[in-house]
mmCIF file with all atom_site columns, C-alpha atoms in Angstrom:
data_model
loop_
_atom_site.group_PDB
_atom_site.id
_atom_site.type_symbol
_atom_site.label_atom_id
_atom_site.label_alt_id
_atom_site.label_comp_id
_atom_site.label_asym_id
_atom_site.label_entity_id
_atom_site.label_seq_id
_atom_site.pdbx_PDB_ins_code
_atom_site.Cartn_x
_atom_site.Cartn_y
_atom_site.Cartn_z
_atom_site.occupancy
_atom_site.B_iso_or_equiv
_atom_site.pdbx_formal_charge
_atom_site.auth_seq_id
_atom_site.auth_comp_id
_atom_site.auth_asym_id
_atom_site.auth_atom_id
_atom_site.pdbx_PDB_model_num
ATOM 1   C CA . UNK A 1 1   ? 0.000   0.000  0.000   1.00 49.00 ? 57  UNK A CA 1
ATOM 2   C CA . UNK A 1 2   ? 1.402   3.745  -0.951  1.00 53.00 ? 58  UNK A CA 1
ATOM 3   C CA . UNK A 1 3   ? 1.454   5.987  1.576   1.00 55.00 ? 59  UNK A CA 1
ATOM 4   C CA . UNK A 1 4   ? -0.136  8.960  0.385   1.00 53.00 ? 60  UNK A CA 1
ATOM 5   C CA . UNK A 1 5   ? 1.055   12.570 1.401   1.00 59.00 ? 61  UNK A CA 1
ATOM 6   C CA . UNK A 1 6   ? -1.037  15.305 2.394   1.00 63.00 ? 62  UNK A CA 1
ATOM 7   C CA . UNK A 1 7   ? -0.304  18.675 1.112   1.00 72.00 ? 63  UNK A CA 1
ATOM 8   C CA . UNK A 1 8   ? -1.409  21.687 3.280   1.00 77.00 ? 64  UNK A CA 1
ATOM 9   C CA . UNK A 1 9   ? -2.062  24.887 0.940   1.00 82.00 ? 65  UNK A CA 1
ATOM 10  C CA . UNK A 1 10  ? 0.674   27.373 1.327   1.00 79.00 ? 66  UNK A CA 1
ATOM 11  C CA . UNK A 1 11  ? -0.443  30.573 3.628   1.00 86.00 ? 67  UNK A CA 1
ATOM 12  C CA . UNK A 1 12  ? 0.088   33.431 1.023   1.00 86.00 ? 68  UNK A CA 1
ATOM 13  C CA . UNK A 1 13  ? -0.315  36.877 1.954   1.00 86.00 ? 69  UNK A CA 1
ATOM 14  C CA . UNK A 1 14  ? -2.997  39.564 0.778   1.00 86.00 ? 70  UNK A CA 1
ATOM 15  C CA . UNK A 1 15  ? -2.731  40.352 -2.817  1.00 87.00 ? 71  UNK A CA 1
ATOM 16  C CA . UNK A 1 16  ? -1.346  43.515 -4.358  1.00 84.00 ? 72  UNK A CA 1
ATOM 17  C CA . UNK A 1 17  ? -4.827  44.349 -5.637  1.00 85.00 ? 73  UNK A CA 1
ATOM 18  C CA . UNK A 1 18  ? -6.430  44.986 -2.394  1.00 87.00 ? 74  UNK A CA 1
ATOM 19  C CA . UNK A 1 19  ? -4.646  48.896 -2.343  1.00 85.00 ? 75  UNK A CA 1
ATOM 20  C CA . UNK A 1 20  ? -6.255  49.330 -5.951  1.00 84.00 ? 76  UNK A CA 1
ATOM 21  C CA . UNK A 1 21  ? -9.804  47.935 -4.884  1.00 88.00 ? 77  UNK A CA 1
ATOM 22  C CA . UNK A 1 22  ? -10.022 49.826 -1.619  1.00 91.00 ? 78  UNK A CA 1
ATOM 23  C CA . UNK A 1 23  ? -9.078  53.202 -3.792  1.00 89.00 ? 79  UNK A CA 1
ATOM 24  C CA . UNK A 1 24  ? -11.886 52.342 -6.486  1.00 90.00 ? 80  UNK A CA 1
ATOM 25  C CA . UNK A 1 25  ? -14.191 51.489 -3.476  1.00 95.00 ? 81  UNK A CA 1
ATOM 26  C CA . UNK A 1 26  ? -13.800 54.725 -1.219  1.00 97.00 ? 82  UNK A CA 1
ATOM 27  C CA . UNK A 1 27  ? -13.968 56.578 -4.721  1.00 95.00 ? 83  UNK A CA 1
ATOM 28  C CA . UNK A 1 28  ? -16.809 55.101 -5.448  1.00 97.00 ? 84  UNK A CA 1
ATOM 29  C CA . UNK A 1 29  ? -18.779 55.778 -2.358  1.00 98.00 ? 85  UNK A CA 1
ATOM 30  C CA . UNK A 1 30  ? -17.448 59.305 -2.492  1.00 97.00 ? 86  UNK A CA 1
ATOM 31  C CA . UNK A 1 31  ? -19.017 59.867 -5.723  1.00 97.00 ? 87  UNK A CA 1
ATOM 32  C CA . UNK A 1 32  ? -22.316 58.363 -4.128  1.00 97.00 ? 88  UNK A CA 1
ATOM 33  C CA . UNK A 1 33  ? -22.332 60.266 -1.155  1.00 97.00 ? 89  UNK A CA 1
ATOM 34  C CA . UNK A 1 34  ? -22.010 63.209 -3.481  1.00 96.00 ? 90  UNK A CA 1
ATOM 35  C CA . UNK A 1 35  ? -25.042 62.410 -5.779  1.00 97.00 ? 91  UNK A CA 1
ATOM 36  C CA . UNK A 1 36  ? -26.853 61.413 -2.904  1.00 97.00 ? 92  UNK A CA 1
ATOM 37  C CA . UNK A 1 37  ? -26.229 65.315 -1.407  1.00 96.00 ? 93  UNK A CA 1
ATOM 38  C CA . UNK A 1 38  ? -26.680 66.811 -4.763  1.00 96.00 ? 94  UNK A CA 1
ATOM 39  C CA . UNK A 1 39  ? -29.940 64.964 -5.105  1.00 96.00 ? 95  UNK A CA 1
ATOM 40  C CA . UNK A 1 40  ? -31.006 66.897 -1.469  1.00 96.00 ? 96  UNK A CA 1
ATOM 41  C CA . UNK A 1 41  ? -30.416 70.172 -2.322  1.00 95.00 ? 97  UNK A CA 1
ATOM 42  C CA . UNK A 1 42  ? -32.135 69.794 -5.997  1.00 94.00 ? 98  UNK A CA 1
ATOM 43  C CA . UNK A 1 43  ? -35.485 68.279 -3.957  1.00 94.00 ? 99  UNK A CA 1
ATOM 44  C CA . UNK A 1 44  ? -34.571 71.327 -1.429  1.00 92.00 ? 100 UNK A CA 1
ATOM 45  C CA . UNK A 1 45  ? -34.699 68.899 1.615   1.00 95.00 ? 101 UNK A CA 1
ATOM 46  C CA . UNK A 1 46  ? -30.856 70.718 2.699   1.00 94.00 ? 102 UNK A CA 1
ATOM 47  C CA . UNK A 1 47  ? -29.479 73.791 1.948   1.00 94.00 ? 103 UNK A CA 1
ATOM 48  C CA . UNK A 1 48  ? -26.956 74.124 -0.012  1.00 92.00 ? 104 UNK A CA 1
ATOM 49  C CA . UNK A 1 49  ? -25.043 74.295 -3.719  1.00 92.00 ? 105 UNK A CA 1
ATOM 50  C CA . UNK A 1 50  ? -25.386 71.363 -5.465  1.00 93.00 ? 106 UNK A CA 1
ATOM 51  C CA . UNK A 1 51  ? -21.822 70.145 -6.701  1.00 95.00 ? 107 UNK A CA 1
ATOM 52  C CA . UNK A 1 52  ? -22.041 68.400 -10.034 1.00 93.00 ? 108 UNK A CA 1
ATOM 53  C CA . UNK A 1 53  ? -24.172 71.233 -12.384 1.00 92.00 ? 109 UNK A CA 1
ATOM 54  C CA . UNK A 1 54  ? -21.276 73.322 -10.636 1.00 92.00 ? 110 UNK A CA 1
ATOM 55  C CA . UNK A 1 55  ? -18.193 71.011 -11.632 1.00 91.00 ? 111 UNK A CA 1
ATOM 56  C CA . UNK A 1 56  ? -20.224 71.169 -15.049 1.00 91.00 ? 112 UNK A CA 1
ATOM 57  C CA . UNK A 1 57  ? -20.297 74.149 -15.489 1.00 91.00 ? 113 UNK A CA 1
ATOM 58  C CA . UNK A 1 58  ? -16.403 75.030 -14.942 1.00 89.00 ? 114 UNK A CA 1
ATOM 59  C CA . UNK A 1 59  ? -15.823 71.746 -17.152 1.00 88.00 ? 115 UNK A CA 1
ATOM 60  C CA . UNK A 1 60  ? -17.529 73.537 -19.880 1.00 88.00 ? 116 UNK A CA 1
ATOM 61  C CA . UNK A 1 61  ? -16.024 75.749 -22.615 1.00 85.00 ? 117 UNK A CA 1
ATOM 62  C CA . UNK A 1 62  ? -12.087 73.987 -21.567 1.00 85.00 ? 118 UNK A CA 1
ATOM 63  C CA . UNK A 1 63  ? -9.924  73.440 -24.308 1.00 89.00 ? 119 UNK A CA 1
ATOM 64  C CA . UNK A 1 64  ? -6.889  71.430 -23.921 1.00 88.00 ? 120 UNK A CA 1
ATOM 65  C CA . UNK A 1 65  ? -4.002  72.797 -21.650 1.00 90.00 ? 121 UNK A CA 1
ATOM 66  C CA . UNK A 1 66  ? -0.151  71.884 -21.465 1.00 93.00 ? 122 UNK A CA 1
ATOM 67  C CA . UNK A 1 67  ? -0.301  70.161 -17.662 1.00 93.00 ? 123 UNK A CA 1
ATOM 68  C CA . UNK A 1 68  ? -2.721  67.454 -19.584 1.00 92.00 ? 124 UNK A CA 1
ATOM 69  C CA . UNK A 1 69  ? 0.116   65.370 -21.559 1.00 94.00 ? 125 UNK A CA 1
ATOM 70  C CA . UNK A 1 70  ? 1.957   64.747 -18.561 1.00 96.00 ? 126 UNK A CA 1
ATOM 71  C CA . UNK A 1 71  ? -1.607  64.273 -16.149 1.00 96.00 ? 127 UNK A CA 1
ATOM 72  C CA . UNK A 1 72  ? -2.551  61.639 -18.931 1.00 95.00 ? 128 UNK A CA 1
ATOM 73  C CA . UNK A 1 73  ? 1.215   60.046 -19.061 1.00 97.00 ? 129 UNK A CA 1
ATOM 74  C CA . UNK A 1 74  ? 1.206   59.911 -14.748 1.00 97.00 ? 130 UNK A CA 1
ATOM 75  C CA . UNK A 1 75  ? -2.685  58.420 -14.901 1.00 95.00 ? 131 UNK A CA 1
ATOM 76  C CA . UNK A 1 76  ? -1.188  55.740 -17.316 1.00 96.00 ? 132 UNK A CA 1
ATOM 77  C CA . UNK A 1 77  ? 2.036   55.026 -15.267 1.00 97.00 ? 133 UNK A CA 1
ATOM 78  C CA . UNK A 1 78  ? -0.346  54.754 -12.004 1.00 91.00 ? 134 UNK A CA 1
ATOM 79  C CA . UNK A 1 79  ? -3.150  52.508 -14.207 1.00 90.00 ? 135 UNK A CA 1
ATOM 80  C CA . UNK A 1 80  ? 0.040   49.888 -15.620 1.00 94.00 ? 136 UNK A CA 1
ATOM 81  C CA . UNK A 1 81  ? 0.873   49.939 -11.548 1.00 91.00 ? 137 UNK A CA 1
ATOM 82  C CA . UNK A 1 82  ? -2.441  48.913 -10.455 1.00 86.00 ? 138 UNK A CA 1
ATOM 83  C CA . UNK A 1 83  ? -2.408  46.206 -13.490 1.00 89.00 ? 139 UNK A CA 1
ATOM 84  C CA . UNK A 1 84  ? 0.920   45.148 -12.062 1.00 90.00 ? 140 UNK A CA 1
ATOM 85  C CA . UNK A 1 85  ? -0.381  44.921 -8.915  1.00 87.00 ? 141 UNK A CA 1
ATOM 86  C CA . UNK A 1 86  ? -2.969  42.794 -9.679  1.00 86.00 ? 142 UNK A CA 1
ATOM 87  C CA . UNK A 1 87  ? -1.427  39.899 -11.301 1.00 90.00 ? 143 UNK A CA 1
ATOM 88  C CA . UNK A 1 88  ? 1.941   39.586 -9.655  1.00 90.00 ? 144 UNK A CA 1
ATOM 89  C CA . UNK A 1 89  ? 1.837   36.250 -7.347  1.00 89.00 ? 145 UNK A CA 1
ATOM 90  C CA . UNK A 1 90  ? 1.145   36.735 -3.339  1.00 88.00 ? 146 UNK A CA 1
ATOM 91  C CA . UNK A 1 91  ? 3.820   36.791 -0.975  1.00 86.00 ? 147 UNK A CA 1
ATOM 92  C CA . UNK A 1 92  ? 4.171   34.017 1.162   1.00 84.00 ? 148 UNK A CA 1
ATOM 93  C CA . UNK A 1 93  ? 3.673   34.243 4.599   1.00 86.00 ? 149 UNK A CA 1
ATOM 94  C CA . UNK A 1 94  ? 5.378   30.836 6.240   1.00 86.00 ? 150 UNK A CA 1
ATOM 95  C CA . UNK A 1 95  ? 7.942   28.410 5.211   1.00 85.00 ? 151 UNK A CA 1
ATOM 96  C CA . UNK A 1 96  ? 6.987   24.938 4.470   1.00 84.00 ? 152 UNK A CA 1
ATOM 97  C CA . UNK A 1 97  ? 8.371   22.184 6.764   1.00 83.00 ? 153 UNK A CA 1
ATOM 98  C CA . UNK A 1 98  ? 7.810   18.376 7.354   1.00 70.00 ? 154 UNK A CA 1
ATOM 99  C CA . UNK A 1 99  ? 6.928   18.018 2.936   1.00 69.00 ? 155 UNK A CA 1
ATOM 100 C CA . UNK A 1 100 ? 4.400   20.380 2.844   1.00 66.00 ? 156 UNK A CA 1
ATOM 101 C CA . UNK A 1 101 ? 2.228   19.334 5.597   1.00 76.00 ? 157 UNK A CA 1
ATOM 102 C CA . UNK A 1 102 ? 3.224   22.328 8.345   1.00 83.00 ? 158 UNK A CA 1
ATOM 103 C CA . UNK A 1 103 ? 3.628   25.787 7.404   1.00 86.00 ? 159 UNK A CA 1
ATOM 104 C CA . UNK A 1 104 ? 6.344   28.020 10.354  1.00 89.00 ? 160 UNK A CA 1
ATOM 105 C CA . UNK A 1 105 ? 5.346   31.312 10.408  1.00 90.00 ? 161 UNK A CA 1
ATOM 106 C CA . UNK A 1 106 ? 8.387   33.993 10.770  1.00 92.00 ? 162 UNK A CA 1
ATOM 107 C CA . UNK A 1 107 ? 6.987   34.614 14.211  1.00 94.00 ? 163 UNK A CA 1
ATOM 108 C CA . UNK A 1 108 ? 7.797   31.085 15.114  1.00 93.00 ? 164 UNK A CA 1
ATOM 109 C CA . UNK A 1 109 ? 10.973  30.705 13.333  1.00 94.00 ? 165 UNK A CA 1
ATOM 110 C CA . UNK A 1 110 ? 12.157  33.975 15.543  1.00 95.00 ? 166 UNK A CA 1
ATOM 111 C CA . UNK A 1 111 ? 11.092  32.482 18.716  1.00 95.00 ? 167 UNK A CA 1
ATOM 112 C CA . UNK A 1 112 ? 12.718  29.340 17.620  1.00 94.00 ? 168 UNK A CA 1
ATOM 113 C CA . UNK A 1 113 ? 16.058  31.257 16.723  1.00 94.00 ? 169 UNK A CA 1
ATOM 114 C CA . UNK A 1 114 ? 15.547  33.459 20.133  1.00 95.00 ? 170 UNK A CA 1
ATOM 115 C CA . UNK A 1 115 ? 14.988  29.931 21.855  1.00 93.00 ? 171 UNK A CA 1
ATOM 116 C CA . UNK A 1 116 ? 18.445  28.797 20.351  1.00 93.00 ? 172 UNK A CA 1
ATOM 117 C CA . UNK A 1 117 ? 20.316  32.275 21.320  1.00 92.00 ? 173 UNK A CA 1
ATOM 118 C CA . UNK A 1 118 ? 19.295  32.569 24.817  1.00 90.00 ? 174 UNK A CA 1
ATOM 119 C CA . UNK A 1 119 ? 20.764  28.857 25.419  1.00 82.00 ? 175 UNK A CA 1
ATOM 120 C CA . UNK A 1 120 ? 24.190  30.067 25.032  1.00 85.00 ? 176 UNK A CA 1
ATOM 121 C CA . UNK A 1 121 ? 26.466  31.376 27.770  1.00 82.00 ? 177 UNK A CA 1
ATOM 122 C CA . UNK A 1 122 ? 27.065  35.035 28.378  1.00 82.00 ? 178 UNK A CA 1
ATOM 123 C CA . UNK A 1 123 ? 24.151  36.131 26.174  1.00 87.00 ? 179 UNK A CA 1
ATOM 124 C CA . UNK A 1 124 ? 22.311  38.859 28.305  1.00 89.00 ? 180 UNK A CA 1
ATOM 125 C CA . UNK A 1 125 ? 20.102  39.705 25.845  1.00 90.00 ? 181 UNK A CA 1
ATOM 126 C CA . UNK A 1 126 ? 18.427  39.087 22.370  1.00 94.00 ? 182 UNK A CA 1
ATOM 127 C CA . UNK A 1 127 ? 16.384  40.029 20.012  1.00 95.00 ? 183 UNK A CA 1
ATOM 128 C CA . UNK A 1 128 ? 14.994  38.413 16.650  1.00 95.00 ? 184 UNK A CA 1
ATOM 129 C CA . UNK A 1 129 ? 13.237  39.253 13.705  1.00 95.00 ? 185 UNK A CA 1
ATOM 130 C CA . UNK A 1 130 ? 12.380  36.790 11.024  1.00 94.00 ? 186 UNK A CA 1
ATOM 131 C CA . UNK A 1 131 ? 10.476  36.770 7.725   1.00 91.00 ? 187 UNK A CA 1
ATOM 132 C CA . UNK A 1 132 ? 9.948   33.808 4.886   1.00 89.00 ? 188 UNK A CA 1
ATOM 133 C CA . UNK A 1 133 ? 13.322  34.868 3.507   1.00 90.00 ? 189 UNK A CA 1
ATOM 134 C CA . UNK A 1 134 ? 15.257  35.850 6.546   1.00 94.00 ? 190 UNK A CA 1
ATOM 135 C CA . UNK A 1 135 ? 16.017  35.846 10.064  1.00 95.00 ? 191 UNK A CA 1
ATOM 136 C CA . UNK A 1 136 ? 18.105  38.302 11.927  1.00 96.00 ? 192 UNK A CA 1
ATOM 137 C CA . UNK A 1 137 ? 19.453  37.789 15.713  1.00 95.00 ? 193 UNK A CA 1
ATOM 138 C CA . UNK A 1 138 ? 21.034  40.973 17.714  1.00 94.00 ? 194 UNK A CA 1
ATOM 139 C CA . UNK A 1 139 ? 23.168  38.955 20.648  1.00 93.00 ? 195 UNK A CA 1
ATOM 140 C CA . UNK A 1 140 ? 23.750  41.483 23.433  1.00 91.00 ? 196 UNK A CA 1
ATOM 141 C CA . UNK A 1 141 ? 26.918  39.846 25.917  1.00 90.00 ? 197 UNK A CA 1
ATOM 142 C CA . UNK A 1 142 ? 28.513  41.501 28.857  1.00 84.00 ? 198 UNK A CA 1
ATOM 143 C CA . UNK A 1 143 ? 32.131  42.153 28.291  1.00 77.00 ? 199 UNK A CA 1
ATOM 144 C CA . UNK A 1 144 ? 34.232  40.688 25.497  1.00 77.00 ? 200 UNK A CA 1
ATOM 145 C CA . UNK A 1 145 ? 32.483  38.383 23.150  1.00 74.00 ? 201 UNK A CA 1
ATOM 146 C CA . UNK A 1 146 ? 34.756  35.582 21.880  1.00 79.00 ? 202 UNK A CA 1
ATOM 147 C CA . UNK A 1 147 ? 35.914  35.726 18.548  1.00 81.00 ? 203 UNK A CA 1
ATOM 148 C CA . UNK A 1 148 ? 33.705  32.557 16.724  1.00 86.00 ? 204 UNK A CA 1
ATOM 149 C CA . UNK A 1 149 ? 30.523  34.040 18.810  1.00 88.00 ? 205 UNK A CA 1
ATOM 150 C CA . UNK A 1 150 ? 28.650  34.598 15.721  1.00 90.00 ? 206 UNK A CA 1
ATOM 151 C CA . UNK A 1 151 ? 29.357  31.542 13.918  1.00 90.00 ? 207 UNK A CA 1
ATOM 152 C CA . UNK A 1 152 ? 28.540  29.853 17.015  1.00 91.00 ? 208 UNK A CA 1
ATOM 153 C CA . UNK A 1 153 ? 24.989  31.411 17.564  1.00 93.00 ? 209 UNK A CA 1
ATOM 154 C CA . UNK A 1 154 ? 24.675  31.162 13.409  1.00 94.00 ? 210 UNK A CA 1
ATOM 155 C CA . UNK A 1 155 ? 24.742  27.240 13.412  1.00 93.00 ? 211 UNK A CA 1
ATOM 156 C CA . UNK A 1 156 ? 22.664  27.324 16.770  1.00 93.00 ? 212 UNK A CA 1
ATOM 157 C CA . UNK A 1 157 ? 19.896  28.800 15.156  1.00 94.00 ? 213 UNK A CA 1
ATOM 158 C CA . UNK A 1 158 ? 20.118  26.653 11.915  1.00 93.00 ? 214 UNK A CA 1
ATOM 159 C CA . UNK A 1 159 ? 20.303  23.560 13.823  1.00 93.00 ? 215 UNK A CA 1
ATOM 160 C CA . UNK A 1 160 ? 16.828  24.606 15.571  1.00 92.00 ? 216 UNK A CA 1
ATOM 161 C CA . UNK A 1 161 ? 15.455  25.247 12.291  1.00 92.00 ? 217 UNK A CA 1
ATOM 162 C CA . UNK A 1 162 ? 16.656  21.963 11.084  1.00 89.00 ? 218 UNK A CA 1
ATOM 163 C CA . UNK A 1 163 ? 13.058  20.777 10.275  1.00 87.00 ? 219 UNK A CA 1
ATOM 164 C CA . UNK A 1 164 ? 12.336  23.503 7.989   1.00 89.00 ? 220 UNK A CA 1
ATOM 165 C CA . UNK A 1 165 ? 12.429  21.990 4.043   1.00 86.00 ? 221 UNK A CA 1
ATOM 166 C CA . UNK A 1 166 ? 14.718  25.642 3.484   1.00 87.00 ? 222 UNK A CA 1
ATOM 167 C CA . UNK A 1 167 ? 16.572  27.787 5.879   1.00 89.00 ? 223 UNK A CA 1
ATOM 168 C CA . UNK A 1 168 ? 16.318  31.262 4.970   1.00 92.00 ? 224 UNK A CA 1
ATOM 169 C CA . UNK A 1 169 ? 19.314  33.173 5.345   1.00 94.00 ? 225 UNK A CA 1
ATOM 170 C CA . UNK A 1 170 ? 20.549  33.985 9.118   1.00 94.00 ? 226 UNK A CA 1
ATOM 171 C CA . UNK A 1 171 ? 22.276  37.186 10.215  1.00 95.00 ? 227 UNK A CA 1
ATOM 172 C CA . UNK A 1 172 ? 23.285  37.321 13.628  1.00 93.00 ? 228 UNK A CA 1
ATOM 173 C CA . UNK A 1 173 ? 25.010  40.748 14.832  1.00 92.00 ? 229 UNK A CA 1
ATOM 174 C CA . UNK A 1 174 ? 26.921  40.223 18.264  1.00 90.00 ? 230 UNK A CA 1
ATOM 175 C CA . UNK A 1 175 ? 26.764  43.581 20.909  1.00 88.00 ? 231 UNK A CA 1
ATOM 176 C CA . UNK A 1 176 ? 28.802  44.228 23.396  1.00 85.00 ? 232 UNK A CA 1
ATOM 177 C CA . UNK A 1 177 ? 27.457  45.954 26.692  1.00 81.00 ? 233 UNK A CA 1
ATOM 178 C CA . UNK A 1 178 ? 29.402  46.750 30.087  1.00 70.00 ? 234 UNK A CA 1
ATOM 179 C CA . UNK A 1 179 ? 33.189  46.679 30.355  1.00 59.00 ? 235 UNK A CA 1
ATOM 180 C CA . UNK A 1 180 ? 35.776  44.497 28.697  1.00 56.00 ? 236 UNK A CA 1
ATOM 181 C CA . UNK A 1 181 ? 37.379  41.819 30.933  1.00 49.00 ? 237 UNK A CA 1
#
């Protein structure tokens, strides 16, 4: 009998589009609320000017104008952006371990790399930061650090993440605090 191997789906993040949508969306409503208050005043249940026949009116009679080429060329650039946007593929948000089957979120694989600093001798402090493509570790030790400290805490960390299908990239910055010995 074959084993069979279940695949989790991969935790992506929010796609690109959602800035363009929620732009079209409050520019929409704007619009709405406007007709909505221009409808009002014209049934003379506010008091007021009614916007639109006045936006008409100042609309009326242009001809074109210089600023317009480079308006139309920026409205372009900004409409290919929002295109862009919309198709490019969704950043992931964990890193696969044990074949697909559990997703490590960076929040994790920082604990799990703080987990693995704070085990060494002569750390006094740390702090980690850690995303699907990296992890950094700031090592704070009182006095003199040896000289191999950072390789050290380097493969520490790695070893931790051992169960990951991919490491990402580890950057571990050593600080010294106090007096030398």
């Amino acid at each position: 009998m074959r084993k069979q191997r279940n695949k989790t789906p991969r935790p992506l993040g929010a796609p690109g589009s959602v800035f363009g949508a929620l732009l079209v969306v409050f520019l929409l409503v704007g619009a709405g609320a406007l007709m909505v208050w221009d409808f009002l005043v014209t049934r003379e249940l506010v008091t007021g000017t009614a916007w639109i026949p006045w936006a008409a009116q100042q609309l009326d009679g242009l001809s074109a104008a210089a600023w317009m080429v480079p308006l139309g060329v920026v409205l372009g650039l900004v409409g290919i952006w929002l295109l862009w946007l919309s198709v490019k593929p969704r950043p992931p948000l964990a890193v696969p371990a044990d074949g697909e089957t559990v997703w490590v979120s960076p929040k994790v694989m920082a604990a799990l790399a703080k987990a693995a600093v704070q085990d060494v001798s002569g750390i006094v402090g740390v702090k980690t930061s850690a995303t699907p493509k990296r992890i950094k570790v700031t090592a704070a030790v009182w006095g003199a650090a040896p000289d191999d400290l950072e390789a050290q805490l380097r493969r520490d960390v790695e070893q931790r993440l051992a169960g990951l299908e991919r490491i990402p990239p580890v950057k571990v910055n050593v600080r010294r605090e106090g007096a030398s010995q």
